[in-house]
Short mmCIF file of C-alpha atoms in Angstrom, two decimals:
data_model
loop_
_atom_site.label_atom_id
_atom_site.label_comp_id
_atom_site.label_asym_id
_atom_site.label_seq_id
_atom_site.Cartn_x
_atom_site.Cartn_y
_atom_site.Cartn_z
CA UNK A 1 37.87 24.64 74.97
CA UNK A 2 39.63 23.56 77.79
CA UNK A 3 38.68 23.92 81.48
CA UNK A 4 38.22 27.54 83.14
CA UNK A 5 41.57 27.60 84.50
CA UNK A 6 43.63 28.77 81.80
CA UNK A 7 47.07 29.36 82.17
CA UNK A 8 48.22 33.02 81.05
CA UNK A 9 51.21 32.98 79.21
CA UNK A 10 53.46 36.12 80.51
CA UNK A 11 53.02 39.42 78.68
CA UNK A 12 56.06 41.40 77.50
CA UNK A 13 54.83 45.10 77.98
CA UNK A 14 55.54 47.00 73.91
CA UNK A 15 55.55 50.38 75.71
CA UNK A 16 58.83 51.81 75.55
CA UNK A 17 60.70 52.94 78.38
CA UNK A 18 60.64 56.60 78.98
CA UNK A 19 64.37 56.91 78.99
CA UNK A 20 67.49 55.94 78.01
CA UNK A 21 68.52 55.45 81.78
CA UNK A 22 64.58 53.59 82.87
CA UNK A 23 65.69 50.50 80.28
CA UNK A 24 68.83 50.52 81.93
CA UNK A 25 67.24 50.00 85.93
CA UNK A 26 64.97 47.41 84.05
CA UNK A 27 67.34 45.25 83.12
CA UNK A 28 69.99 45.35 85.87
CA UNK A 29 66.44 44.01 87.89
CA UNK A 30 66.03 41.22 85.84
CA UNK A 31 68.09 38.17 86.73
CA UNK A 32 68.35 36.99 83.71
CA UNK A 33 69.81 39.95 82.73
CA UNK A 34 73.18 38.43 82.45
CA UNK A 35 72.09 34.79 82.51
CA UNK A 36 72.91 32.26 79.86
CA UNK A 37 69.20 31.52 79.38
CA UNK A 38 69.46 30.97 75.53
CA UNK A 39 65.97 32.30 74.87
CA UNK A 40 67.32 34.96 76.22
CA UNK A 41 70.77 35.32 74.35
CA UNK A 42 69.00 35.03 70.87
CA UNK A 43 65.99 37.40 71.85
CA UNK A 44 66.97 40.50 68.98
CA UNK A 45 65.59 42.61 71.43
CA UNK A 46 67.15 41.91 74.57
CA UNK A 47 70.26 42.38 72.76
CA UNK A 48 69.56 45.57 70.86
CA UNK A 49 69.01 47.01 74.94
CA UNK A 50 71.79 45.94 76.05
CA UNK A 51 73.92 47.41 72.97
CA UNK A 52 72.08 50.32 73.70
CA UNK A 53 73.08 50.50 77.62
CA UNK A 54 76.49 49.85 76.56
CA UNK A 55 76.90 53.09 74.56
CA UNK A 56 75.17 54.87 77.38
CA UNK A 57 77.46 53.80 79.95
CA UNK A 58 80.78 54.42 77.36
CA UNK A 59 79.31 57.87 76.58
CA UNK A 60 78.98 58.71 80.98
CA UNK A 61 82.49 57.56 81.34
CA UNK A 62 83.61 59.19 78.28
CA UNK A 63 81.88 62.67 79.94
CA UNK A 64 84.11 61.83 83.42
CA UNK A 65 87.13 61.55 81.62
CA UNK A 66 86.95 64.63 79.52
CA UNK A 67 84.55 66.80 80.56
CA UNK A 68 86.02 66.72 84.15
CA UNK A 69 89.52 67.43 83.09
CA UNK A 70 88.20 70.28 80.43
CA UNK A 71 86.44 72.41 83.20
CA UNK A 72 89.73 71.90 85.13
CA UNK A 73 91.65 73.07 82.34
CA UNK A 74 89.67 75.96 81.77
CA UNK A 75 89.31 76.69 85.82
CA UNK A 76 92.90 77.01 85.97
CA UNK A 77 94.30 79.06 83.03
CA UNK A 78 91.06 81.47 84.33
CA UNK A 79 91.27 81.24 88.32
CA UNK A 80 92.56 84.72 89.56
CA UNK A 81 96.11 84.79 91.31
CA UNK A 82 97.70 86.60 93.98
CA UNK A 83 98.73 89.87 93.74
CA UNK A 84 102.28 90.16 93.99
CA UNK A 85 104.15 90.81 97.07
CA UNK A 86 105.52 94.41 97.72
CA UNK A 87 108.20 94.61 100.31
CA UNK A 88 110.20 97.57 100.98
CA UNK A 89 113.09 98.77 103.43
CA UNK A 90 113.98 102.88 104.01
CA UNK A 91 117.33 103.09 103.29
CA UNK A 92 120.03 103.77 106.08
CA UNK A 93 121.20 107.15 106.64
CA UNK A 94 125.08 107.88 107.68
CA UNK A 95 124.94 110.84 109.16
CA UNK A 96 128.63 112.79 109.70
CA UNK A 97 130.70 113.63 112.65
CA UNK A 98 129.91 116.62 114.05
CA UNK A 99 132.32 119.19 112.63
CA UNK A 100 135.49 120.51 114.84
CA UNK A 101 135.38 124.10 115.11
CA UNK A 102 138.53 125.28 115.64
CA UNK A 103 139.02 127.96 117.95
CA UNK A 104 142.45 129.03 119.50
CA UNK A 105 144.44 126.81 122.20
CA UNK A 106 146.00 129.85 123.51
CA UNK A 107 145.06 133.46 124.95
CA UNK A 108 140.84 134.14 123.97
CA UNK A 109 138.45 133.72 121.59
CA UNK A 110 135.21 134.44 120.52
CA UNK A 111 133.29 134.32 117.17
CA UNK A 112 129.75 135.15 116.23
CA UNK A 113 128.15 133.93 112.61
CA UNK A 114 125.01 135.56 110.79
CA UNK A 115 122.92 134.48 108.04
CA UNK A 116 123.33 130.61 109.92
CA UNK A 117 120.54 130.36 112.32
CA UNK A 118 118.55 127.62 110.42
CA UNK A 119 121.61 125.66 111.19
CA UNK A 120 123.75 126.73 113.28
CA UNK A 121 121.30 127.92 115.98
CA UNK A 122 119.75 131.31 117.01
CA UNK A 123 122.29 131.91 119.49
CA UNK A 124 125.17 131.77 116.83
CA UNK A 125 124.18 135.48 116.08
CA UNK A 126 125.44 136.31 118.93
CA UNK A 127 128.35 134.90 120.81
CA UNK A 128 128.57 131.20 118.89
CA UNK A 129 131.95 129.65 120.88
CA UNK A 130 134.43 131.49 122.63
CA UNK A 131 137.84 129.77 123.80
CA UNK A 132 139.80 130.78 127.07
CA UNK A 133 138.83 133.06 129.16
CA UNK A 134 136.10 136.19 129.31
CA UNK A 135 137.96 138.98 131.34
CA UNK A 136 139.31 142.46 130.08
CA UNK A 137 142.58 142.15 127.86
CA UNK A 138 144.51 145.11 126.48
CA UNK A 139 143.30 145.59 122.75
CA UNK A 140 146.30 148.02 121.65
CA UNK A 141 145.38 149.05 118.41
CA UNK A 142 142.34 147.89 117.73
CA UNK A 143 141.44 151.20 120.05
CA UNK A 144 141.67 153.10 116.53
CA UNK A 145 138.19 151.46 115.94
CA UNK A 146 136.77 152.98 119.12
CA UNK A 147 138.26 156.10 118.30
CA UNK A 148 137.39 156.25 114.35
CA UNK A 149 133.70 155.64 115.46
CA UNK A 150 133.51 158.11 118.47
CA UNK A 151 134.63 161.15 115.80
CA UNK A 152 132.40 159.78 113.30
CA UNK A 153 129.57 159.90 115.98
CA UNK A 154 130.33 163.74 116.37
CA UNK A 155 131.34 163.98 113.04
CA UNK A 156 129.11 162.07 110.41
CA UNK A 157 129.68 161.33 106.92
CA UNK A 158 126.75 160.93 104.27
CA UNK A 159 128.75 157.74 102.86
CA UNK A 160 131.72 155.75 101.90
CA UNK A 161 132.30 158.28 99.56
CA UNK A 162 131.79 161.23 101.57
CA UNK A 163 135.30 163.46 102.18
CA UNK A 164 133.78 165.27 105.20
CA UNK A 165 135.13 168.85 106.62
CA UNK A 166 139.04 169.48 105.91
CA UNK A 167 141.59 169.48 108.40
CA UNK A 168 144.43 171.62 109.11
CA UNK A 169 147.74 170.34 110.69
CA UNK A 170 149.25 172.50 113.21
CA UNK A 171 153.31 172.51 114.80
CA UNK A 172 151.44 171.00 117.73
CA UNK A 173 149.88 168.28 115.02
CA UNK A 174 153.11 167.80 113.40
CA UNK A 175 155.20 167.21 116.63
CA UNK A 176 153.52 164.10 117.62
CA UNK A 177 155.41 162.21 114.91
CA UNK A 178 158.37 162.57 116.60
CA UNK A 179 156.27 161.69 119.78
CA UNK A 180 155.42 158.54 119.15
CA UNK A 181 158.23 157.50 117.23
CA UNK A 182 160.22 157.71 120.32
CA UNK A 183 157.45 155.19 121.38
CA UNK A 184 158.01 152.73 118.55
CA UNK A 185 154.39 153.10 117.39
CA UNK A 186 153.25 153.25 114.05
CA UNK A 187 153.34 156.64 112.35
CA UNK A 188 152.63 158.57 109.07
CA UNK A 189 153.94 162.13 107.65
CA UNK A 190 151.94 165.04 109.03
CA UNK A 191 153.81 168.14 107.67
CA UNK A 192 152.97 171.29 109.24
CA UNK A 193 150.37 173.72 107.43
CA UNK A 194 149.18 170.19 105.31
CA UNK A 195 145.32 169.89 105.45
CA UNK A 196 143.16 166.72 104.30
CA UNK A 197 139.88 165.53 104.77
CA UNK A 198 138.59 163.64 107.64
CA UNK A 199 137.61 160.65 105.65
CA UNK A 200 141.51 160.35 104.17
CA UNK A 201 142.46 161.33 108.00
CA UNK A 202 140.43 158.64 109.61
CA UNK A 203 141.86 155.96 106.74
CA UNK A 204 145.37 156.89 107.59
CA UNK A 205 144.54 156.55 111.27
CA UNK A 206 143.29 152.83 110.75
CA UNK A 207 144.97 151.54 107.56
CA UNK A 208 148.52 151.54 108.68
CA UNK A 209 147.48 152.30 112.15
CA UNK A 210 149.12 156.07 112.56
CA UNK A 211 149.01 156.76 116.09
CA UNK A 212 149.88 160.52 115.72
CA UNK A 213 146.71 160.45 113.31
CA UNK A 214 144.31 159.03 115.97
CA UNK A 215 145.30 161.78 118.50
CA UNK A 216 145.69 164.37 116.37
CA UNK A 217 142.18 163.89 114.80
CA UNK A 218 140.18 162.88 118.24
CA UNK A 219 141.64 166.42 119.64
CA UNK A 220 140.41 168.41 116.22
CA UNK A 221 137.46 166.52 116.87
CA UNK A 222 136.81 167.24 120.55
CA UNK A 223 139.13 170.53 121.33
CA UNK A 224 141.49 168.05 123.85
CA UNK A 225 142.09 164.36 124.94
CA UNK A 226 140.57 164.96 128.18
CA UNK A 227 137.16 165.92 126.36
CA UNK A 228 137.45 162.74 123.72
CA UNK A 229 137.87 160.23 127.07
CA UNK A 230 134.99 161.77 127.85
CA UNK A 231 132.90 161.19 124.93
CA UNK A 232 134.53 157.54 124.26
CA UNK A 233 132.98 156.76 127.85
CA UNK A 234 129.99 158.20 127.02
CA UNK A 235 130.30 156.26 123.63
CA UNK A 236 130.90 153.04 124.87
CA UNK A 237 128.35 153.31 127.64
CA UNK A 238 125.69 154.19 124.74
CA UNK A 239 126.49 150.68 122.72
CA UNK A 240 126.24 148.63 126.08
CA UNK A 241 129.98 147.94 125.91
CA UNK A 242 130.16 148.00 129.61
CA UNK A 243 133.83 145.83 129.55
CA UNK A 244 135.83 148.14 127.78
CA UNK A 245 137.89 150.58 128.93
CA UNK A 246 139.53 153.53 127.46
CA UNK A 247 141.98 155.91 128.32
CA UNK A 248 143.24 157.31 125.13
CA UNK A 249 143.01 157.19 121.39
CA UNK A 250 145.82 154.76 119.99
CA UNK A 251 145.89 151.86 122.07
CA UNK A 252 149.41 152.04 123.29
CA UNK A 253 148.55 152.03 126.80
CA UNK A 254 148.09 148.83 128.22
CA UNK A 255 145.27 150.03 130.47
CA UNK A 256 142.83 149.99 127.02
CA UNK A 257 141.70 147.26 127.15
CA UNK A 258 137.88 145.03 126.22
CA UNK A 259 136.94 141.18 126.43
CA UNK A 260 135.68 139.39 123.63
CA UNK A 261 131.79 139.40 124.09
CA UNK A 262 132.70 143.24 124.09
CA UNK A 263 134.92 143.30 120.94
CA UNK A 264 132.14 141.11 118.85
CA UNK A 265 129.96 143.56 119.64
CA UNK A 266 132.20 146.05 118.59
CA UNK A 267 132.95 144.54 115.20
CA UNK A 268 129.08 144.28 114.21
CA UNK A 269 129.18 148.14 114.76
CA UNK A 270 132.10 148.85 112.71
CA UNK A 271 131.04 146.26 110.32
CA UNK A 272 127.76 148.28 109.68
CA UNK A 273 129.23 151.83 109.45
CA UNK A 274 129.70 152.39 105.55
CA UNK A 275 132.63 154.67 106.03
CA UNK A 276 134.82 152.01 109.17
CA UNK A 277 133.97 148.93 107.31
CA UNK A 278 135.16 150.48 103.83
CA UNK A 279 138.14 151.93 105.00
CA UNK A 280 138.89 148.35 106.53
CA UNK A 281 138.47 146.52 103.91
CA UNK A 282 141.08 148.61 102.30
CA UNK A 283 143.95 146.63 101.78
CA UNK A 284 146.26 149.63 100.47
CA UNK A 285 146.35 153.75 99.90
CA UNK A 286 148.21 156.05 98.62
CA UNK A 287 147.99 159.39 99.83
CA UNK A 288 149.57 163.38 99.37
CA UNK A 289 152.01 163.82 102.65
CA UNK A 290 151.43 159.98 104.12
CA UNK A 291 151.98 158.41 100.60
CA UNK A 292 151.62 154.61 100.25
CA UNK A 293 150.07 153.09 103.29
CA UNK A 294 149.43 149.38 103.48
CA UNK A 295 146.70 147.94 105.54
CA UNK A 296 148.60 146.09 108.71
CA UNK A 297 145.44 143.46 108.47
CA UNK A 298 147.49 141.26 105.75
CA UNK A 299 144.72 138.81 105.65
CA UNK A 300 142.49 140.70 103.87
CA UNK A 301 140.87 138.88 100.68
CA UNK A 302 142.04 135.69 102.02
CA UNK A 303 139.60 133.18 103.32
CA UNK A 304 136.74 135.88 102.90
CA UNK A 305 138.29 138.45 105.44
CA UNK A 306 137.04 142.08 104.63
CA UNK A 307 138.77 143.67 107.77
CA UNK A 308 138.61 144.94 110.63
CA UNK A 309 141.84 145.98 112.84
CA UNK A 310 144.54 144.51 114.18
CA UNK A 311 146.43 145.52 117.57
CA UNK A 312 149.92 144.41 119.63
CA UNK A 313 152.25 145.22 122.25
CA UNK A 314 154.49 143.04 121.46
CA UNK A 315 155.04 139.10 122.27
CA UNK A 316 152.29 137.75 123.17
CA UNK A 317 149.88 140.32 123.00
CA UNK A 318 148.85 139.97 119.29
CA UNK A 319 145.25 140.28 118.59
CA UNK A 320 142.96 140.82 115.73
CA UNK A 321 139.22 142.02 115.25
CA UNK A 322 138.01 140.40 112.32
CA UNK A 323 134.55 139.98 109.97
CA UNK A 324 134.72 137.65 106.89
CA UNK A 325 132.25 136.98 104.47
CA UNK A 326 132.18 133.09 103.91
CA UNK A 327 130.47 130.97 101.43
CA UNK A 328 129.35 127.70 102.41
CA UNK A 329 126.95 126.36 100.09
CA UNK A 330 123.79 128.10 102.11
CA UNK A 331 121.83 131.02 99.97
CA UNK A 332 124.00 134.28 101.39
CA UNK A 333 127.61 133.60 102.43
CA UNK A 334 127.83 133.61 106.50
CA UNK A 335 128.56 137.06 108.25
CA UNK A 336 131.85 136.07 110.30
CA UNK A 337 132.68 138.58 113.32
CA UNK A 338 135.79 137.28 115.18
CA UNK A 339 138.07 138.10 117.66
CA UNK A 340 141.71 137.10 118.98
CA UNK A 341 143.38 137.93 121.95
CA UNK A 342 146.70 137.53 122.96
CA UNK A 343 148.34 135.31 120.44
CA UNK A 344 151.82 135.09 120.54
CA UNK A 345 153.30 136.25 116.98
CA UNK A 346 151.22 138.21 114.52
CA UNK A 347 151.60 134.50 112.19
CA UNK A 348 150.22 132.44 115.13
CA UNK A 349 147.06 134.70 114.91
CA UNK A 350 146.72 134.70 111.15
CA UNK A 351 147.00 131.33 111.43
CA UNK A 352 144.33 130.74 113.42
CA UNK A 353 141.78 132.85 111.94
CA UNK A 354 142.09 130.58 109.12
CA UNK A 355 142.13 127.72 110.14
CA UNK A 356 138.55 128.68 111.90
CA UNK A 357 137.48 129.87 109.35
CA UNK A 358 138.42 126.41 107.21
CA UNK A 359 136.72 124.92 110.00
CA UNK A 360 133.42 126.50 109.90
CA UNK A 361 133.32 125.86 106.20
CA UNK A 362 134.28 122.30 106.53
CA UNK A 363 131.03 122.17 108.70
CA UNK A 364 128.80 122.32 105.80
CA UNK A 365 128.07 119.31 103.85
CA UNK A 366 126.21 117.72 100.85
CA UNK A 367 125.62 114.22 102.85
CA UNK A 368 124.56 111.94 100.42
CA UNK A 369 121.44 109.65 101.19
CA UNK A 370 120.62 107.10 98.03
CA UNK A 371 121.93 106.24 94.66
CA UNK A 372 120.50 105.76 91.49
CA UNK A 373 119.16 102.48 91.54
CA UNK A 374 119.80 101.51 95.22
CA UNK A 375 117.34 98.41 96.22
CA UNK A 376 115.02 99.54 98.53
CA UNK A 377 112.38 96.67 98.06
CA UNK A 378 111.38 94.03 96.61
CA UNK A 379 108.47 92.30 94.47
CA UNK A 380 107.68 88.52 94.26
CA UNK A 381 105.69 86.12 92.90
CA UNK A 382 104.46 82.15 93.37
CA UNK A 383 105.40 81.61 90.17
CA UNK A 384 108.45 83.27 90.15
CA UNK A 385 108.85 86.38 88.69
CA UNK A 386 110.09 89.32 90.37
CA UNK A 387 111.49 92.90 90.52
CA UNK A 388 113.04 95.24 92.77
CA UNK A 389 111.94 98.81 93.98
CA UNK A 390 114.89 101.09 93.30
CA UNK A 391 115.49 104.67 94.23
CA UNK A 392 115.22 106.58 90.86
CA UNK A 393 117.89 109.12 91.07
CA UNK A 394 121.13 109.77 93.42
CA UNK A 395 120.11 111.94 96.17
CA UNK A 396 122.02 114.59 98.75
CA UNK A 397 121.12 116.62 101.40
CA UNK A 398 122.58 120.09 102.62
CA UNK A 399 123.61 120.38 106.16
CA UNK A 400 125.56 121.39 109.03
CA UNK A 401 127.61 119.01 111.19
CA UNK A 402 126.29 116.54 112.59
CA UNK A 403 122.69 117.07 112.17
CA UNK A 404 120.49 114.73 113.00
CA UNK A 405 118.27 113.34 109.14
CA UNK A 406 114.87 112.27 109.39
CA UNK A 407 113.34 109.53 106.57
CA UNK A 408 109.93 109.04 105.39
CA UNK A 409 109.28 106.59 102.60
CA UNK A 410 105.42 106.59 101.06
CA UNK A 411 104.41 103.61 98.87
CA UNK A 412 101.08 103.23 96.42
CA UNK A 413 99.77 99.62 94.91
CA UNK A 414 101.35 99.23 91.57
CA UNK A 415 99.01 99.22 88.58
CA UNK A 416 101.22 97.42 86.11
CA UNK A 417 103.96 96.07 87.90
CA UNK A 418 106.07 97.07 84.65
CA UNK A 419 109.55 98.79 84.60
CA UNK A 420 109.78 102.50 85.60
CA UNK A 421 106.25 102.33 87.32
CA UNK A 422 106.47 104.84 90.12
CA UNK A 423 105.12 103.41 93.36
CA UNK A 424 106.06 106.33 96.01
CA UNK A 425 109.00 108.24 97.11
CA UNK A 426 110.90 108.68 99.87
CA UNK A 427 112.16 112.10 101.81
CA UNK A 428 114.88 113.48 104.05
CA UNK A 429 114.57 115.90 105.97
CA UNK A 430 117.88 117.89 107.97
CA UNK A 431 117.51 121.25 109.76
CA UNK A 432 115.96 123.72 107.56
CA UNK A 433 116.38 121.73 104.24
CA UNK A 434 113.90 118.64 102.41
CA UNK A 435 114.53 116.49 99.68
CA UNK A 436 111.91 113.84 98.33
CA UNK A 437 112.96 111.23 95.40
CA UNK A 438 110.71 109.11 93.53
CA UNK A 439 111.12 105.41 93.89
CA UNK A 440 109.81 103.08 90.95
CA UNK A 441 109.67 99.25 89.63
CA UNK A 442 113.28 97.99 88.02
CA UNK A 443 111.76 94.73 85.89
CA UNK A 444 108.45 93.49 84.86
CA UNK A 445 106.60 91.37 86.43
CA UNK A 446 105.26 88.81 84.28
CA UNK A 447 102.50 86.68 84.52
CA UNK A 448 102.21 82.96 85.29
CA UNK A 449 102.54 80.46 82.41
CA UNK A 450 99.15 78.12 81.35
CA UNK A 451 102.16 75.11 82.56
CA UNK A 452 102.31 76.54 85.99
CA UNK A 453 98.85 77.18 86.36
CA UNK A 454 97.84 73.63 85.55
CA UNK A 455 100.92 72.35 88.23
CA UNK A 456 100.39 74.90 90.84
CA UNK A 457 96.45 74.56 91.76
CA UNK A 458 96.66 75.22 95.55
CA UNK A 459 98.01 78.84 94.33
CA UNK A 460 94.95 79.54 92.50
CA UNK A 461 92.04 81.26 93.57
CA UNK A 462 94.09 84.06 95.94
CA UNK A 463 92.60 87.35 95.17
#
C-alpha cells in the first residue's frame, strides 16, 4: 500500500440523464465538449451523445419549419372574413311640370271638378280656376235651364221617364211663333188645339232651344209671366244664386244675366235633376208637331260632354254651360261642371271647352320611378367579388301635375349574398297613391380562394 494520500481517479457518474434535453445542457458545459482531446474523440460514448443531440436539435428545427407554417396554413384557410360591404343609393325621382290648365284668354271662365279631391284639392269641388272676370254677364239661352227647373219645381216628375200632366196649346200659345220669329230666336211648331206632355214640352224648350216653348210652358205653369218672375226670384233666392238675374223665360233679353260662380252652381243642380240632365244629354228628337229637333250643344259625346245648354246674342256673346264626364286614369271618371262666357263665335267656345278639357286630362300621369334592374347599390368584397342591388321590377306612380313624390328605401343583412336574394324594397309615395318594389342581389358573391387567403393575412380575422 502506498501512503494515505491517495489520489482519486475522477468518477464518470452511469446514471442516465433524465432527458433528452439534461444530456444536451451537460455537454454544452463541458469544455471539452468540442475539444480535440483524443480521449475524448474515440470515447463510444461521448459520441453516441452527441449523435443523439444532433437528431434532437434536427428534429426542433424540423418542428419550426413545418409545424409553424402548418398552423399558419390551417389559421388562414379557417380565419373568419369580413362580411361584405352593402352600399346602397335611393334612386332619383323626376317629377313633371306642373300641368297647364287651359282656361279661356277671352270673356270668363270658371270650372269646378268632382271625384278629384285626393289630387286636385278639396276646393276643386267647388270653384277650381276661373279666368277673367267675376261680374254678372247676360246668359241668353242658357235661361231655359232656370226656367225648365223653376216648372219642374212646381211641377215634378217621378223620373227621366216620367211624361207628366198633358198640355194643351191655345191661339194665344200658337201666336208666339210668329212672335219670336220676328225676333230671330229659335222656334218650333206649336199648332193650335196640339197637346203634349210636359216632359216632351220641356225637351223641346231646351233641345233646340224653342223660345215660344219656354214662355208658353212657364205661363201654363204659373197662369202669367208676371207670376213665373216671381217664382224664378223666389227660385233662385232658394239655391243661394244671389248673382243672377231674371226677367223672363228665354234669355233673349240682355238684362238675364248670372256670373260664373253662379252658373257652376247652377250646372251641379241641373246636372242632378234626372229629368234636365237627361233631356241634355240628348243630342237629337223627333217629335209629333215640332218633328226633328237637334240639340244646339253640338259637343255632346265629344271629349266626355253630356250637356248642359248653350246661349248667344250674337258676336261675342257666345256662352256655354257645360258638365263632362272625364276619364283620367283615377277609379270614377272626374265630374266636369264648366262654364263660358262671352266667346266670340260659337267655334271659339267649342274650342275651348276642349281644349280644357284635353288639359285637365293631360294633368294625370303614370310618372315612372325605377326600371327593372336599375343599380341602386352595391356589394364588395377584399377579395374581389361583388354584386349589385337592383330594383326588381319597373315601377310607376299615378298622379296629378306636378306633385311633389316622396322615397323610402328599407334594407335587411343578406343571408346568402346569392342572386335574386331580396334585401328590402323601396316605396313612393304621391298624393293619395303608394307603390313599394322589392329590391334584391343581381350576382353571387363568392367566397375567397385558399390562394388569397394565404396572400391576404392582414384581411383575416374581420368578423
Amino acid at each position: 500500500m502506498m501512503g494515505s494520500a491517495s489520489r482519486r481517479e475522477p468518477s464518470i457518474s452511469t446514471q442516465p440523464p433524465t432527458d433528452e434535453f439534461s444530456d444536451f445542457t451537460e455537454l454544452i458545459s463541458q469544455e471539452q465538449m468540442f475539444g480535440d482531446l483524443p480521449s475524448r474523440e474515440a470515447d463510444p460514448a461521448a459520441r453516441r451523445r452527441r449523435r443523439r443531440i444532433g437528431l434532437i436539435v434536427t428534429a426542433i428545427v424540423l418542428v419550426v419549419l413545418v409545424g409553424v407554417p402548418g398552423g399558419y396554413v390551417w389559421w388562414a384557410l379557417t380565419a373568419p372574413v369580413s362580411a361584405p360591404v352593402v352600399e346602397t343609393h335611393e334612386p332619383p325621382v323626376t317629377v313633371p311640370a306642373a300641368a297647364a290648365v287651359s282656361l279661356p284668354s277671352t270673356g270668363a271662365a270658371a270650372i269646378a271638378v268632382a271625384g278629384g279631391d285626393e289630387y286636385l284639392g278639396a276646393e276643386a269641388s267647388g270653384i277650381w280656376m276661373t279666368s277673367g272676370t267675376g261680374e254678372p254677364r247676360s246668359i241668353a239661352s242658357i235661361t231655359k235651364i232656370i226656367t225648365a227647373l223653376v216648372i219642374l219645381d212646381r211641377h215634378p216628375l217621378a223620373d227621366a221617364a216620367d211624361p207628366g200632366p198633358t198640355i194643351t196649346f191655345s191661339k194665344a200659345d200658337h201666336d208666339l211663333y210668329d212672335q219670336y220669329y220676328v225676333r230671330g230666336a229659335t222656334i218650333a211648331a206649336m199648332p193650335t188645339g196640339s197637346s203634349m206632355s210636359l216632359h216632351d214640352a220641356i225637351a223641346t224648350m231646351l233641345i233646340p232651344s224653342a223660345s215660344n216653348y219656354a214662355e208658353a210652358v212657364s205661363t201654363w205653369a204659373f197662369g202669367s209671366q208676371g207670376a213665373f218672375r216671381g217664382a224664378a226670384q223666389r227660385w233662385l233666392a232658394a239655391n243661394g244664386l244671389t248673382g243672377t238675374t231674371i226677367v223672363e223665360p228665354t234669355g233673349l233679353d240682355a238684362r238675364n244675366t248670372s256670373t260664373p260662380a253662379d252658373l257652376i252652381a247652377l250646372g251641379k243642380i241641373a246636372a242632378a235633376n234626372p229629368v234636365v240632365a237627361s233631356i241634355a244629354a240628348t243630342s237629337s228628337l223627333s217629335l209629333p208637331g215640332p218633328g226633328r229637333m237637334v240639340n244646339t250643344n253640338d259637343l255632346l259625346g265629344s271629349n266626355g260632354i253630356t250637356g248642359l245648354k248653350t246661349g248667344n246674342l250674337g258676336e261675342g256673346t257666345y256662352n256655354l254651360l257645360f258638365t263632362a264626364s272625364v276619364p283620367v286614369g283615377t277609379a270614377q271618371p272626374l265630374a266636369v261642371t264648366g262654364v263660358i262666357l262671352g266667346g266670340m263665335t260659337r267655334a271659339n267656345v267649342n274650342a275651348d271647352v276642349m281644349r280644357l278639357i284635353d288639359s285637365i286630362r293631360a294633368g294625370f300621369h303614370e310618372v315612372p320611378l325605377a326600371q327593372r334592374d336599375q343599380q341602386v347599390g352595391t356589394i364588395t368584397t377584399p377579395w374581389g367579388s361583388s354584386a349589385q342591388v337592383v330594383v326588381s321590377d319597373y315601377v310607376t306612380i299615378f298622379t296629378w301635375s306636378d306633385t311633389p313624390i316622396s322615397v323610402e328605401m328599407t334594407t335587411t343583412t343578406p343571408k346568402t349574398y346569392t342572386d335574386g336574394e331580396e334585401v328590402g324594397s323601396i316605396t313612393w309615395t304621391a298624393g293619395p297613391n303608394t307603390v313599394t318594389v322589392p329590391i334584391e342581389i343581381e350576382g353571387t358573391i363568392v367566397p375567397p380562394t385558399d390562394t388569397w387567403r394565404l396572400t391576404n393575412p392582414g384581411e383575416l380575422g374581420g368578423e
